[in-house]
Short mmCIF file of C-alpha atoms in Angstrom, two decimals:
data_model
loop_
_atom_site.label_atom_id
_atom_site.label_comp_id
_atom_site.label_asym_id
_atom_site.label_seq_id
_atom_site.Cartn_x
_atom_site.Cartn_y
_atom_site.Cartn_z
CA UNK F 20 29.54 -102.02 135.11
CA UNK F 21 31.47 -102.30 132.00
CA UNK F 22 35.24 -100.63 132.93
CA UNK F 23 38.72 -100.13 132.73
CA UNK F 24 40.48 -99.65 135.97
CA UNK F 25 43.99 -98.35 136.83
CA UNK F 26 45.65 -97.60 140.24
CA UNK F 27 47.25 -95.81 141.33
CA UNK F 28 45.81 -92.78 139.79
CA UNK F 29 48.34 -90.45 141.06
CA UNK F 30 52.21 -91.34 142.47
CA UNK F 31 54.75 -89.24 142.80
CA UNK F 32 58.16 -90.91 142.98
CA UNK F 33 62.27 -90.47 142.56
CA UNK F 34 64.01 -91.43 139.73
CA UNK F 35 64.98 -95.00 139.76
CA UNK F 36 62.53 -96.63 141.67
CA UNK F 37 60.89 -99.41 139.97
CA UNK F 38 56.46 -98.84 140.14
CA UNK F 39 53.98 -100.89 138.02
CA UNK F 40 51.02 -99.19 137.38
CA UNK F 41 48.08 -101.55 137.00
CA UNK F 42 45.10 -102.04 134.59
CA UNK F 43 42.35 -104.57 134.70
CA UNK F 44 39.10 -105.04 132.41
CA UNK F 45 36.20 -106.67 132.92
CA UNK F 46 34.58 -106.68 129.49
CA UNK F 47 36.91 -109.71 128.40
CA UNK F 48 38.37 -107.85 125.88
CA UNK F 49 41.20 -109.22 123.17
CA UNK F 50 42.72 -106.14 122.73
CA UNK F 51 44.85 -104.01 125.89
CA UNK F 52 47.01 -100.89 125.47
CA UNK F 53 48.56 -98.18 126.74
CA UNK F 54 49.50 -94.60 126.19
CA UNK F 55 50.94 -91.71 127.60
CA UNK F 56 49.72 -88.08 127.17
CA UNK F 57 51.74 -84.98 126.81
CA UNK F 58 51.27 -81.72 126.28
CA UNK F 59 51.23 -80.71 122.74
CA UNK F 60 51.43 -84.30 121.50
CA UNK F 61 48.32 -86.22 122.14
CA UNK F 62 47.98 -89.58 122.78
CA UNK F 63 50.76 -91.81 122.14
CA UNK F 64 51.09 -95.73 121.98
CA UNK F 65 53.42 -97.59 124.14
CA UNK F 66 52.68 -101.32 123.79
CA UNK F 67 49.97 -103.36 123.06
CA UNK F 68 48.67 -106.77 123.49
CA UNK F 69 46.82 -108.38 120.87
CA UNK F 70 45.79 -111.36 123.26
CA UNK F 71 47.47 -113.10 126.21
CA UNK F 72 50.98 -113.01 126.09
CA UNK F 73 50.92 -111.31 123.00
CA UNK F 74 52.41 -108.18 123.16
CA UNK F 75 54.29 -105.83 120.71
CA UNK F 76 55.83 -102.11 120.98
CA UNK F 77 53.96 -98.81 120.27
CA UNK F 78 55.08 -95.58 118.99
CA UNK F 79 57.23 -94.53 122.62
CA UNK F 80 58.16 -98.21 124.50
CA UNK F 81 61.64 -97.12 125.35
CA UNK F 82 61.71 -97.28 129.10
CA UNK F 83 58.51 -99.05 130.00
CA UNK F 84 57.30 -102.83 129.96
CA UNK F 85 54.45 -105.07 129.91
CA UNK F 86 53.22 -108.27 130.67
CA UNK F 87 49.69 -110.20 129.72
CA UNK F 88 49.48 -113.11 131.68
CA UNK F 89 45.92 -113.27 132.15
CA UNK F 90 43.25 -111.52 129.83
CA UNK F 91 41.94 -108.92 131.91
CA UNK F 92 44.91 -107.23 133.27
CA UNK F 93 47.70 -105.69 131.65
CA UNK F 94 50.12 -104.16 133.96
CA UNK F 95 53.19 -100.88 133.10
CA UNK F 96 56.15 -101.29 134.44
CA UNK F 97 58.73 -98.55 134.88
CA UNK F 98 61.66 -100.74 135.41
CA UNK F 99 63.70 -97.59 136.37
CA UNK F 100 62.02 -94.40 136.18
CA UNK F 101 63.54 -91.39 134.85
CA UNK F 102 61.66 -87.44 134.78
CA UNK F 103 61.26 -87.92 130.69
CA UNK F 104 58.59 -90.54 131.52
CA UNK F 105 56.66 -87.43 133.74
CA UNK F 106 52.93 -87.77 132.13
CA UNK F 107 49.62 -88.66 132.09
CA UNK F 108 49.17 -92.87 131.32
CA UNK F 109 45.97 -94.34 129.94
CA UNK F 110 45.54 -97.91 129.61
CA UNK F 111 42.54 -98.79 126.99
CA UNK F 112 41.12 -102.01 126.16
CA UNK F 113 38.82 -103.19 122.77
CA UNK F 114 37.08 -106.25 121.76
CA UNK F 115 39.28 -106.45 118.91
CA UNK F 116 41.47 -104.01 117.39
CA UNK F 117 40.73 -101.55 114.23
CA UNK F 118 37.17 -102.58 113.63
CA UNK F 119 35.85 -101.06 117.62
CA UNK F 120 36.07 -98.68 119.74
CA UNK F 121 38.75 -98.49 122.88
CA UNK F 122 37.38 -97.89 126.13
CA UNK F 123 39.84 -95.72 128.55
CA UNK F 124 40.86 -96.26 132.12
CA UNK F 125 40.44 -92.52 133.91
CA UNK F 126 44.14 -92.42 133.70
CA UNK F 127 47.55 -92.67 136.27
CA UNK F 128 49.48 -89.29 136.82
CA UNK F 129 53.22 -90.24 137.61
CA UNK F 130 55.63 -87.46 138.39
CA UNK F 131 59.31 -88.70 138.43
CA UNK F 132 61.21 -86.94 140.34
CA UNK I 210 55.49 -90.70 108.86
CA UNK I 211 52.15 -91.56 109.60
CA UNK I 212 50.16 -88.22 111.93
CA UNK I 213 46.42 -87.49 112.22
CA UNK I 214 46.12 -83.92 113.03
CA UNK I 215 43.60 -81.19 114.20
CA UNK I 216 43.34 -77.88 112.15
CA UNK I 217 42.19 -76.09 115.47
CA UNK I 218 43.19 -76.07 118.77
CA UNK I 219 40.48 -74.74 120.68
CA UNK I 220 36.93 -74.10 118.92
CA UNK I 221 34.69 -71.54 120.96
CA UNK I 222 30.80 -71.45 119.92
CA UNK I 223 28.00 -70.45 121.82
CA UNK I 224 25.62 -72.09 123.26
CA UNK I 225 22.76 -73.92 120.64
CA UNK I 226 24.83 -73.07 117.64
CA UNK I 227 26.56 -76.39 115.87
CA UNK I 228 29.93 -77.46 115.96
CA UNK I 229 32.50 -78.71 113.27
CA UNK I 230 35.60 -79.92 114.49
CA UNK I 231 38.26 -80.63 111.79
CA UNK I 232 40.89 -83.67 111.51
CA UNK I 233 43.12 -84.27 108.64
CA UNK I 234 44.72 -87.75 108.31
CA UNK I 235 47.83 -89.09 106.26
CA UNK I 236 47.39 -92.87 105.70
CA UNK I 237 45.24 -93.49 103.25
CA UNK I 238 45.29 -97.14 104.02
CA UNK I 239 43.19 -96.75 107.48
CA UNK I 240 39.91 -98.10 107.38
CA UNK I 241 38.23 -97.53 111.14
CA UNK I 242 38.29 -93.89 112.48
CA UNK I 243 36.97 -93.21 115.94
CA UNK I 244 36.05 -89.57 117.92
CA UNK I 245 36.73 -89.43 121.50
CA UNK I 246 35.76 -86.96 123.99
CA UNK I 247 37.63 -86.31 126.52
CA UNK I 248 36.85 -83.77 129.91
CA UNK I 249 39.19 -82.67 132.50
CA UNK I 250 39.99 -85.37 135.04
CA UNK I 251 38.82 -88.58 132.87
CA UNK I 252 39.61 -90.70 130.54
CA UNK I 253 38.55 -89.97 126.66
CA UNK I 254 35.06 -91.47 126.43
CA UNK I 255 33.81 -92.72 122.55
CA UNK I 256 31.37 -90.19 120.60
CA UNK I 257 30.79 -92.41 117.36
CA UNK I 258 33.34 -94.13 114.67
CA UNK I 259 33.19 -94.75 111.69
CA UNK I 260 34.82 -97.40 109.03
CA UNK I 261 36.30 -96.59 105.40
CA UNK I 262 33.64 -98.00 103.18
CA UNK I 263 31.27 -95.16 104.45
CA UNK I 264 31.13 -91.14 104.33
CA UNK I 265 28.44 -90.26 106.70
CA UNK I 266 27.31 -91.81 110.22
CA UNK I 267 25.21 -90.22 112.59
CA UNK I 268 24.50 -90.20 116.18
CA UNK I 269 22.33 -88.42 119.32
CA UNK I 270 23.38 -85.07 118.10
CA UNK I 271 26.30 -86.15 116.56
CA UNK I 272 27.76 -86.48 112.75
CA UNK I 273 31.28 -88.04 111.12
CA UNK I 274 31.75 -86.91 107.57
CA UNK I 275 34.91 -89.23 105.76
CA UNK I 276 36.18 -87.56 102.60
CA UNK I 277 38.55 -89.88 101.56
CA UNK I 278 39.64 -87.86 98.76
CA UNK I 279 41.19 -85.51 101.10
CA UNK I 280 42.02 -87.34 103.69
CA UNK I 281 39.51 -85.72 106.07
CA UNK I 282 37.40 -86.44 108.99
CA UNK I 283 34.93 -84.12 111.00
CA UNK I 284 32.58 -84.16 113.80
CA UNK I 285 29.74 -81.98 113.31
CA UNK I 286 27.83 -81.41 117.04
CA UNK I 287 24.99 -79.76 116.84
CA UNK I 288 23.03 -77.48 119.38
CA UNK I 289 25.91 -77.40 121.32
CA UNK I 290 25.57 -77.59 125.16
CA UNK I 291 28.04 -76.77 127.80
CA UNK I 292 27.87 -80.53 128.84
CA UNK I 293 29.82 -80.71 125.21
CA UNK I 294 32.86 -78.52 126.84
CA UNK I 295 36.11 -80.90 126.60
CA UNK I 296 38.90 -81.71 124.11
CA UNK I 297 37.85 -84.15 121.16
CA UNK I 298 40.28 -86.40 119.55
CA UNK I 299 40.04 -88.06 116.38
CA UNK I 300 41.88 -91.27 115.94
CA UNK I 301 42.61 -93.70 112.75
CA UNK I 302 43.55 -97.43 113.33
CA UNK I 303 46.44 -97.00 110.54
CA UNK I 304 46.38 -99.95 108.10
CA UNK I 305 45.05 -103.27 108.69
CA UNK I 306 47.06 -105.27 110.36
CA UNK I 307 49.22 -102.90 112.12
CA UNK I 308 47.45 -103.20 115.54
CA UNK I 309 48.13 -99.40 116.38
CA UNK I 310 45.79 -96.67 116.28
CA UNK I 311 47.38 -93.13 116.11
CA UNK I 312 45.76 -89.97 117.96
CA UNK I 313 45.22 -86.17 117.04
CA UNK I 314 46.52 -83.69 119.29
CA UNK I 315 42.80 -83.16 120.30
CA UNK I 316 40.74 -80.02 119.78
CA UNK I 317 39.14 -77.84 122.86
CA UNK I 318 35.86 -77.03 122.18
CA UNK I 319 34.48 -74.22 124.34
CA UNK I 320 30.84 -73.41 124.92
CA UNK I 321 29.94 -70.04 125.44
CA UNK I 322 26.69 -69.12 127.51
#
């Protein structure tokens, strides 16, 4: 089954404690991203990947990094965590980018503490 | 600044009637818009897209009207079911070659029995 898979989907945590939260596709998609979702504010980028170890900064990347080593996975990492970066994170993945659709991981809840 | 936003925030509408849900973009340069839907728990799942050089598409039950004139994008649902309860997000890949696509704040649509 085509998919887009992220763990953990929930983690609760203290400020300051470095977490990755992990995405993988196995459609062998070009295109990776991520976003968090607020209240109020929608969807917003926070980096991209174009194609492995590509990568380039979204709308909101202060605070957060990524890596694209291999093509299917595309990892967050909260270097050090602060209660700002409290949300819900979907990571998304396309064949290409602007001409098809993204297809959405189910989403990580982090709550910083 | 670039924003792609919703006229309504929550859209109620019984059961069998159709549904229009609104979305006004600002760059006039985007070429590839996209619908999501999105229900509680998941990830936003892709209703139907549609690219710049056309102004209607259809799908199962579904329509995208493009007026680029205005700058406006709607998805038209018709004989709504509950099953169509969530929040639907319209979404515009900006302009070619900027690798980012930009979100709505998302619309709830309610069903009513």
């Amino acid at each position: 089954e085509a998919q887009v898979t992220q763990n953990p989907r929930y983690l609760i945590t203290v400020t300051g404690k470095k977490l990755t939260v992990t995405c993988s596709q196995n459609m062998n998609h070009e295109y990776m991203s991520w976003y968090r979702q607020d209240p109020g504010l929608g969807l917003r980028q926070i980096y991209y990947s174009m194609n492995v170890e590509v990568t380039d900064k979204g709308d909101v990347p202060e605070g957060y990094k990524v890596s694209r080593k291999e093509k299917r996975n595309f990892p967050l990492i909260l270097e050090s965590p602060s209660p700002n970066q409290t949300s819900l994170y979907f990571c998304a993945s396309s064949l290409v980018q602007g001409a098809e659709p993204q297809h959405f991981g189910d989403g990580t809840r982090l709550s910083i503490l | 600044g670039e924003s792609v936003g919703l006229h309504l925030p929550t859209l109620s509408v019984q059961e069998g009637d159709n549904s229009i849900i609104n979305c006004a973009y600002s760059n006039s340069a985007s070429d590839y818009f996209i619908w999501y839907k999105q229900e509680s728990g998941k990830g936003p799942q892709f209703i139907i897209d549609i690219r710049s050089n056309m102004d209607k598409r259809q799908g199962q039950r579904v329509t995208v009207l493009l007026n680029k004139t205005v700058k406006h994008l709607s998805l038209q649902i018709a004989a709504t079911q509950p099953g169509d309860s969530a929040v639907y997000f319209c979404a515009e890949n900006g302009a070619s070659g900027t690798y980012k696509y930009i979100f709505g704040t998302g619309t709830r649509l309610k069903v009513l029995a």
